[in-house]
């Protein structure tokens, strides 16, 4: 077996204390990666339990109704707050952003480490709530039910509140790093598009997350002291809670999807050997999405009793957000056109993203239109749309980025054969699981229901069978990635012949990122100027 004998961030400094007290952004990114993958596993187990219970109609096959409510709530809360939101910025972003900018670290390394331990602290509160009655409100914690249920709402929402501080600290660090630590000569229009997407995401993290924090504090006060903010029995307004919650949570959707779009903007030029089409349009569309994301929260509340005029305005604004997203899709397709496309594993996930996210975006138009939303609201159509955007979009891009930067992170290559098998199974399993749910929703199957009419049973069964294929794909992925760490082939410094600055150092990188200060001699997408293989910066 080949060994990684040279000096790199994995072996210098040595000892377990050097890891738990590390200020190296790469090690912090790796620790985030391990933590969020553990969260993904836990959330995935709950998802499989949900699908197993829904395999047959009639209920009580695997769990009771109360347990079912707790399981789907935990699935949603874990996947949203512990996995998807931190997955790309905190794990992959932490690892590569300073390297992409030619910096030695982020602007505030100690704040970065504090952000990780705050994440762990918040996650422990969430785990604690599972052992003390869990929570059965759904991941939205809607009032007045969340103020009256006897499950562990306070400990779970306190965990989410703590996680919010971790998100804000990461956002502040990225904003200052982008402004202050760019390599001399790296102007804004020479930055990689992944950096632009993380910058736009950081703005949302810093501005929107405090709203969620205030909302959850009010919820805890309401539940503890009964002061009548949201509970109509005490003169409160439950719709006010929905306004507060979605004012954060819709921008939070873009905290999840914008970094994913940034990864796709990195992968497509590399694996099509083409200069990115419409660089500035993609960069500014990230900022446009971040801005518009603050204006569309009301489309979650079309049937909550808000005025018709408010609903019309929110519907219009919802269609508006499709424009910058469409700009990105158009530019990615234009980059692929006449490209020398390599179907390496990161590219397979990029193509999956393009196909699945487009379906997710287009089906969002049905939910943004007042006439159709009334019929589809709170049905499985919403579940399918949400998963096509979040899993078909964010998770596919995360997996693409993970496979792309895996050799850089660990200095090891994975099995391309098994990685392709896994990618195909994930794609097929995902579509069988969730496209079926579009049909279920269109036929009127309500979401979150523990039991259902027998007419829905065949479609629920297909969806469950799809989840088994999806799970098989992820099991194979876990096996070959772990195997690569032990017996994987030694990775070259730049296995993809990428022009990104992070690929000009060794794999894995040295502790200080660059042994010699890099010089910027070309842009990250200048494949029309640089001969393939000559990627030194």
Short mmCIF file of C-alpha atoms in Angstrom, two decimals, residues 179-529:
data_model
loop_
_atom_site.label_atom_id
_atom_site.label_comp_id
_atom_site.label_asym_id
_atom_site.label_seq_id
_atom_site.Cartn_x
_atom_site.Cartn_y
_atom_site.Cartn_z
CA UNK A 179 -13.01 40.83 1.47
CA UNK A 180 -9.60 40.77 3.16
CA UNK A 181 -7.62 37.64 2.30
CA UNK A 182 -7.81 37.34 -1.48
CA UNK A 183 -4.52 36.80 -3.29
CA UNK A 184 -3.08 40.08 -4.69
CA UNK A 185 -4.45 40.46 -8.19
CA UNK A 186 -7.56 38.37 -7.52
CA UNK A 187 -10.29 40.89 -8.21
CA UNK A 188 -13.94 40.15 -7.62
CA UNK A 189 -14.37 39.05 -11.23
CA UNK A 190 -11.45 36.64 -10.95
CA UNK A 191 -12.88 34.79 -7.97
CA UNK A 192 -14.19 31.25 -8.46
CA UNK A 193 -17.98 31.13 -8.68
CA UNK A 194 -18.10 28.78 -5.68
CA UNK A 195 -16.66 31.66 -3.65
CA UNK A 196 -19.36 34.00 -5.02
CA UNK A 197 -22.04 31.52 -3.98
CA UNK A 198 -20.57 31.15 -0.47
CA UNK A 199 -20.40 34.93 -0.18
CA UNK A 200 -24.08 35.30 -1.12
CA UNK A 201 -24.93 32.47 1.28
CA UNK A 202 -22.99 34.13 4.09
CA UNK A 203 -25.02 37.33 3.66
CA UNK A 204 -28.24 35.35 4.13
CA UNK A 205 -26.77 33.47 7.11
CA UNK A 206 -25.85 36.68 8.89
CA UNK A 207 -29.05 38.61 8.11
CA UNK A 208 -31.76 35.92 8.30
CA UNK A 209 -30.64 33.54 11.03
CA UNK A 210 -31.22 36.03 13.90
CA UNK A 211 -34.90 36.13 12.88
CA UNK A 212 -35.16 32.39 13.52
CA UNK A 213 -33.37 32.82 16.84
CA UNK A 214 -35.84 35.50 18.01
CA UNK A 215 -38.78 33.38 16.83
CA UNK A 216 -37.62 30.31 18.72
CA UNK A 217 -36.95 32.36 21.87
CA UNK A 218 -40.52 33.71 21.67
CA UNK A 219 -41.78 30.14 21.20
CA UNK A 220 -39.89 28.97 24.28
CA UNK A 221 -41.21 31.94 26.31
CA UNK A 222 -44.73 31.19 25.12
CA UNK A 223 -44.42 27.54 26.08
CA UNK A 224 -42.77 28.23 29.46
CA UNK A 225 -44.70 31.27 30.71
CA UNK A 226 -47.86 31.26 28.55
CA UNK A 227 -47.55 34.94 27.69
CA UNK A 228 -49.90 34.79 24.69
CA UNK A 229 -47.81 35.71 21.65
CA UNK A 230 -48.83 32.91 19.31
CA UNK A 231 -51.58 30.99 21.15
CA UNK A 232 -55.06 32.26 20.11
CA UNK A 233 -56.50 30.94 23.38
CA UNK A 234 -54.45 33.63 25.16
CA UNK A 235 -54.97 36.36 22.57
CA UNK A 236 -51.96 35.42 20.44
CA UNK A 237 -51.75 34.97 16.67
CA UNK A 238 -50.45 31.64 15.28
CA UNK A 239 -50.10 33.16 11.80
CA UNK A 240 -47.57 35.61 13.25
CA UNK A 241 -45.37 32.63 14.08
CA UNK A 242 -45.62 31.45 10.46
CA UNK A 243 -44.55 34.89 9.22
CA UNK A 244 -41.55 34.92 11.56
CA UNK A 245 -40.60 31.32 10.78
CA UNK A 246 -40.79 31.59 6.99
CA UNK A 247 -39.07 34.99 6.91
CA UNK A 248 -35.99 32.98 7.95
CA UNK A 249 -36.79 29.60 6.53
CA UNK A 250 -37.37 30.59 2.94
CA UNK A 251 -34.01 32.40 2.72
CA UNK A 252 -32.68 29.28 4.48
CA UNK A 253 -33.71 27.31 1.41
CA UNK A 254 -31.17 29.42 -0.46
CA UNK A 255 -28.58 28.93 2.28
CA UNK A 256 -28.94 25.29 1.24
CA UNK A 257 -29.11 25.64 -2.55
CA UNK A 258 -26.78 28.58 -3.36
CA UNK A 259 -23.56 26.75 -2.32
CA UNK A 260 -24.79 23.78 -4.35
CA UNK A 261 -25.11 26.02 -7.40
CA UNK A 262 -21.56 27.21 -6.72
CA UNK A 263 -20.25 23.65 -6.81
CA UNK A 264 -22.00 22.99 -10.13
CA UNK A 265 -20.37 26.15 -11.51
CA UNK A 266 -17.00 24.63 -10.60
CA UNK A 267 -17.62 21.10 -11.88
CA UNK A 268 -19.14 21.78 -15.30
CA UNK A 269 -16.19 23.80 -16.73
CA UNK A 270 -13.66 21.26 -15.40
CA UNK A 271 -15.38 18.21 -16.84
CA UNK A 272 -16.42 19.82 -20.11
CA UNK A 273 -13.05 21.54 -20.60
CA UNK A 274 -14.83 24.77 -21.44
CA UNK A 275 -14.64 28.29 -20.09
CA UNK A 276 -17.75 29.01 -18.01
CA UNK A 277 -20.38 30.78 -20.08
CA UNK A 278 -21.71 34.01 -18.57
CA UNK A 279 -19.42 34.36 -15.54
CA UNK A 280 -20.81 37.70 -14.39
CA UNK A 281 -24.41 36.62 -14.98
CA UNK A 282 -23.89 33.57 -12.75
CA UNK A 283 -22.09 35.61 -10.09
CA UNK A 284 -24.72 38.35 -9.90
CA UNK A 285 -27.58 35.86 -10.10
CA UNK A 286 -26.27 34.45 -6.80
CA UNK A 287 -26.60 37.87 -5.21
CA UNK A 288 -30.01 38.36 -6.86
CA UNK A 289 -31.26 35.07 -5.42
CA UNK A 290 -29.98 36.11 -1.99
CA UNK A 291 -31.89 39.43 -2.25
CA UNK A 292 -35.16 38.05 -3.63
CA UNK A 293 -35.13 35.20 -1.12
CA UNK A 294 -36.11 37.71 1.58
CA UNK A 295 -39.28 38.72 -0.31
CA UNK A 296 -41.11 35.45 -0.97
CA UNK A 297 -41.84 33.94 2.45
CA UNK A 298 -45.60 34.50 2.12
CA UNK A 299 -45.97 31.83 -0.57
CA UNK A 300 -45.85 29.25 2.21
CA UNK A 301 -49.03 30.79 3.64
CA UNK A 302 -51.46 31.10 0.71
CA UNK A 303 -54.09 29.10 2.63
CA UNK A 304 -53.38 30.61 6.06
CA UNK A 305 -55.92 33.39 5.69
CA UNK A 306 -53.62 36.18 4.51
CA UNK A 307 -55.23 38.81 2.26
CA UNK A 308 -55.76 38.17 -1.44
CA UNK A 309 -53.58 41.15 -2.34
CA UNK A 310 -50.71 39.88 -0.18
CA UNK A 311 -51.07 36.45 -1.78
CA UNK A 312 -50.97 37.99 -5.29
CA UNK A 313 -47.79 39.94 -4.50
CA UNK A 314 -46.05 36.93 -2.95
CA UNK A 315 -47.09 34.81 -5.93
CA UNK A 316 -45.57 37.37 -8.34
CA UNK A 317 -42.35 37.59 -6.34
CA UNK A 318 -42.12 33.79 -6.30
CA UNK A 319 -42.10 33.74 -10.08
CA UNK A 320 -39.46 36.48 -9.97
CA UNK A 321 -37.00 34.25 -8.11
CA UNK A 322 -37.11 31.81 -11.01
CA UNK A 323 -35.29 34.32 -13.24
CA UNK A 324 -31.81 34.21 -11.62
CA UNK A 325 -32.15 30.44 -11.18
CA UNK A 326 -33.02 30.13 -14.87
CA UNK A 327 -30.00 32.28 -15.76
CA UNK A 328 -27.74 29.79 -14.02
CA UNK A 329 -29.33 26.77 -15.73
CA UNK A 330 -29.01 28.47 -19.15
CA UNK A 331 -25.35 29.33 -18.59
CA UNK A 332 -24.46 25.83 -17.38
CA UNK A 333 -26.11 24.31 -20.47
CA UNK A 334 -24.33 26.82 -22.70
CA UNK A 335 -21.02 25.82 -21.08
CA UNK A 336 -21.73 22.17 -21.82
CA UNK A 337 -22.54 22.93 -25.45
CA UNK A 338 -19.69 21.71 -27.68
CA UNK A 339 -17.64 20.85 -24.59
CA UNK A 340 -15.33 17.87 -24.33
CA UNK A 341 -17.46 16.18 -21.70
CA UNK A 342 -15.95 13.63 -19.34
CA UNK A 343 -18.44 11.46 -17.47
CA UNK A 344 -16.31 11.21 -14.36
CA UNK A 345 -18.26 10.73 -11.13
CA UNK A 346 -18.39 14.45 -10.14
CA UNK A 347 -19.82 15.17 -13.60
CA UNK A 348 -22.46 12.45 -13.21
CA UNK A 349 -23.67 14.19 -10.07
CA UNK A 350 -23.59 17.55 -11.89
CA UNK A 351 -25.81 16.19 -14.66
CA UNK A 352 -28.10 14.65 -12.02
CA UNK A 353 -28.31 18.07 -10.39
CA UNK A 354 -29.25 19.77 -13.66
CA UNK A 355 -32.01 17.24 -14.38
CA UNK A 356 -33.44 16.97 -10.87
CA UNK A 357 -33.13 20.61 -9.80
CA UNK A 358 -34.88 21.70 -13.00
CA UNK A 359 -37.79 19.41 -12.15
CA UNK A 360 -37.79 20.77 -8.60
CA UNK A 361 -37.78 24.35 -9.85
CA UNK A 362 -40.50 23.86 -12.43
CA UNK A 363 -42.80 22.07 -9.98
CA UNK A 364 -42.26 25.03 -7.66
CA UNK A 365 -44.14 27.10 -10.23
CA UNK A 366 -47.25 24.97 -9.55
CA UNK A 367 -46.96 25.81 -5.87
CA UNK A 368 -46.26 29.49 -6.54
CA UNK A 369 -49.45 29.85 -8.60
CA UNK A 370 -52.43 30.62 -6.36
CA UNK A 371 -54.95 28.54 -8.29
CA UNK A 372 -52.95 25.30 -8.19
CA UNK A 373 -51.38 25.78 -4.75
CA UNK A 374 -54.79 25.61 -3.09
CA UNK A 375 -55.20 22.06 -4.41
CA UNK A 376 -51.63 20.89 -3.91
CA UNK A 377 -50.96 22.53 -0.54
CA UNK A 378 -50.01 20.06 2.21
CA UNK A 379 -50.02 17.09 -0.17
CA UNK A 380 -47.21 14.76 -1.18
CA UNK A 381 -46.67 17.02 -4.20
CA UNK A 382 -45.01 19.48 -1.80
CA UNK A 383 -42.90 16.69 -0.31
CA UNK A 384 -41.72 15.63 -3.77
CA UNK A 385 -41.00 19.23 -4.86
CA UNK A 386 -39.03 19.92 -1.67
CA UNK A 387 -36.93 16.77 -2.05
CA UNK A 388 -36.25 17.44 -5.75
CA UNK A 389 -34.85 20.84 -4.78
CA UNK A 390 -33.08 19.88 -1.56
CA UNK A 391 -31.92 16.34 -2.28
CA UNK A 392 -32.02 16.40 -6.08
CA UNK A 393 -30.31 19.78 -5.94
CA UNK A 394 -28.25 20.34 -2.82
CA UNK A 395 -27.38 16.74 -1.95
CA UNK A 396 -26.47 15.83 -5.55
CA UNK A 397 -24.19 18.87 -5.75
CA UNK A 398 -22.72 18.05 -2.33
CA UNK A 399 -21.93 14.51 -3.52
CA UNK A 400 -20.43 15.92 -6.72
CA UNK A 401 -18.25 18.29 -4.69
CA UNK A 402 -17.35 15.56 -2.23
CA UNK A 403 -16.10 13.28 -5.04
CA UNK A 404 -14.37 16.20 -6.77
CA UNK A 405 -12.41 17.36 -3.72
CA UNK A 406 -12.04 13.91 -2.09
CA UNK A 407 -8.52 13.40 -3.57
CA UNK A 408 -7.57 16.87 -2.35
CA UNK A 409 -8.92 16.25 1.15
CA UNK A 410 -7.47 12.77 1.72
CA UNK A 411 -4.79 12.32 -0.94
CA UNK A 412 -6.51 9.11 -2.04
CA UNK A 413 -8.54 8.09 -5.10
CA UNK A 414 -11.75 6.11 -4.83
CA UNK A 415 -12.95 3.33 -7.11
CA UNK A 416 -14.36 5.02 -10.23
CA UNK A 417 -16.27 1.84 -11.15
CA UNK A 418 -18.14 1.53 -7.86
CA UNK A 419 -18.62 5.27 -7.66
CA UNK A 420 -20.43 5.20 -11.02
CA UNK A 421 -22.55 2.24 -9.92
CA UNK A 422 -23.45 4.14 -6.78
CA UNK A 423 -24.26 7.35 -8.69
CA UNK A 424 -26.63 5.47 -11.03
CA UNK A 425 -28.38 3.74 -8.09
CA UNK A 426 -28.76 7.02 -6.21
CA UNK A 427 -30.24 8.69 -9.30
CA UNK A 428 -32.67 5.85 -10.06
CA UNK A 429 -33.62 5.28 -6.41
CA UNK A 430 -34.22 8.96 -5.86
CA UNK A 431 -36.54 9.29 -8.86
CA UNK A 432 -38.52 6.14 -8.05
CA UNK A 433 -38.94 7.34 -4.48
CA UNK A 434 -39.93 10.94 -5.07
CA UNK A 435 -41.39 11.20 -8.60
CA UNK A 436 -43.99 8.73 -7.37
CA UNK A 437 -44.84 11.23 -4.66
CA UNK A 438 -45.70 13.89 -7.27
CA UNK A 439 -48.42 11.52 -8.49
CA UNK A 440 -49.52 10.74 -4.93
CA UNK A 441 -49.87 14.45 -4.20
CA UNK A 442 -51.73 15.19 -7.44
CA UNK A 443 -54.18 12.44 -6.48
CA UNK A 444 -54.77 14.12 -3.10
CA UNK A 445 -52.60 12.14 -0.66
CA UNK A 446 -51.96 14.51 2.30
CA UNK A 447 -48.44 14.75 3.63
CA UNK A 448 -47.45 13.82 7.20
CA UNK A 449 -50.36 11.32 7.50
CA UNK A 450 -49.68 8.14 9.41
CA UNK A 451 -52.46 6.16 7.70
CA UNK A 452 -54.04 6.42 4.26
CA UNK A 453 -56.72 5.01 1.98
CA UNK A 454 -55.91 1.72 0.24
CA UNK A 455 -56.08 3.40 -3.18
CA UNK A 456 -52.71 5.04 -2.43
CA UNK A 457 -50.99 1.80 -1.36
CA UNK A 458 -49.37 0.82 -4.73
CA UNK A 459 -47.77 4.25 -5.15
CA UNK A 460 -46.56 4.26 -1.54
CA UNK A 461 -45.08 0.81 -2.13
CA UNK A 462 -43.22 2.00 -5.27
CA UNK A 463 -41.88 4.95 -3.29
CA UNK A 464 -40.63 2.63 -0.54
CA UNK A 465 -39.00 0.27 -3.07
CA UNK A 466 -37.22 3.29 -4.54
CA UNK A 467 -35.92 4.23 -1.09
CA UNK A 468 -34.32 0.78 -0.82
CA UNK A 469 -32.46 1.33 -4.12
CA UNK A 470 -31.42 4.78 -2.88
CA UNK A 471 -30.15 3.31 0.39
CA UNK A 472 -28.19 0.63 -1.51
CA UNK A 473 -26.50 3.38 -3.53
CA UNK A 474 -25.44 5.18 -0.35
CA UNK A 475 -24.21 1.96 1.30
CA UNK A 476 -21.99 1.24 -1.71
CA UNK A 477 -20.74 4.84 -1.57
CA UNK A 478 -19.85 4.54 2.11
CA UNK A 479 -17.95 1.29 1.46
CA UNK A 480 -15.80 2.53 -1.45
CA UNK A 481 -15.05 5.89 0.19
CA UNK A 482 -13.95 4.24 3.45
CA UNK A 483 -12.01 1.66 1.43
CA UNK A 484 -10.23 4.47 -0.42
CA UNK A 485 -8.96 5.88 2.89
CA UNK A 486 -7.33 2.56 3.74
CA UNK A 487 -6.28 1.10 0.41
CA UNK A 488 -7.04 3.79 -2.13
CA UNK A 489 -4.58 4.65 -4.89
CA UNK A 490 -2.36 7.65 -4.14
CA UNK A 491 -3.99 10.73 -5.66
CA UNK A 492 -2.02 12.98 -7.98
CA UNK A 493 -1.89 16.64 -6.99
CA UNK A 494 -4.37 17.58 -9.71
CA UNK A 495 -6.22 14.44 -10.90
CA UNK A 496 -8.89 16.39 -12.83
CA UNK A 497 -6.48 18.84 -14.54
CA UNK A 498 -8.47 21.67 -12.99
CA UNK A 499 -7.37 25.31 -13.23
CA UNK A 500 -8.58 26.13 -9.72
CA UNK A 501 -6.00 27.60 -7.38
CA UNK A 502 -6.71 24.93 -4.75
CA UNK A 503 -5.30 22.31 -7.15
CA UNK A 504 -1.89 23.99 -7.48
CA UNK A 505 -0.72 22.67 -4.11
CA UNK A 506 -0.16 19.07 -3.09
CA UNK A 507 -2.89 16.54 -2.30
CA UNK A 508 -3.43 16.60 0.64
CA UNK A 509 -2.27 20.20 1.10
CA UNK A 510 0.47 21.28 3.51
CA UNK A 511 -0.65 22.85 6.83
CA UNK A 512 -0.07 26.37 5.51
CA UNK A 513 -1.93 25.59 2.25
CA UNK A 514 0.86 26.81 -0.05
CA UNK A 515 4.58 26.29 0.56
CA UNK A 516 5.25 29.16 -1.86
CA UNK A 517 2.90 32.10 -2.27
CA UNK A 518 0.99 31.33 -5.47
CA UNK A 519 0.90 33.71 -8.40
CA UNK A 520 -2.28 34.32 -10.31
CA UNK A 521 -1.46 33.83 -13.99
CA UNK A 522 -4.88 32.75 -15.28
CA UNK A 523 -8.49 32.59 -14.25
CA UNK A 524 -10.14 29.48 -12.77
CA UNK A 525 -12.05 28.76 -15.99
CA UNK A 526 -9.54 29.74 -18.72
CA UNK A 527 -9.70 26.38 -20.47
CA UNK A 528 -9.79 28.20 -23.80
CA UNK A 529 -6.34 29.67 -23.05
#
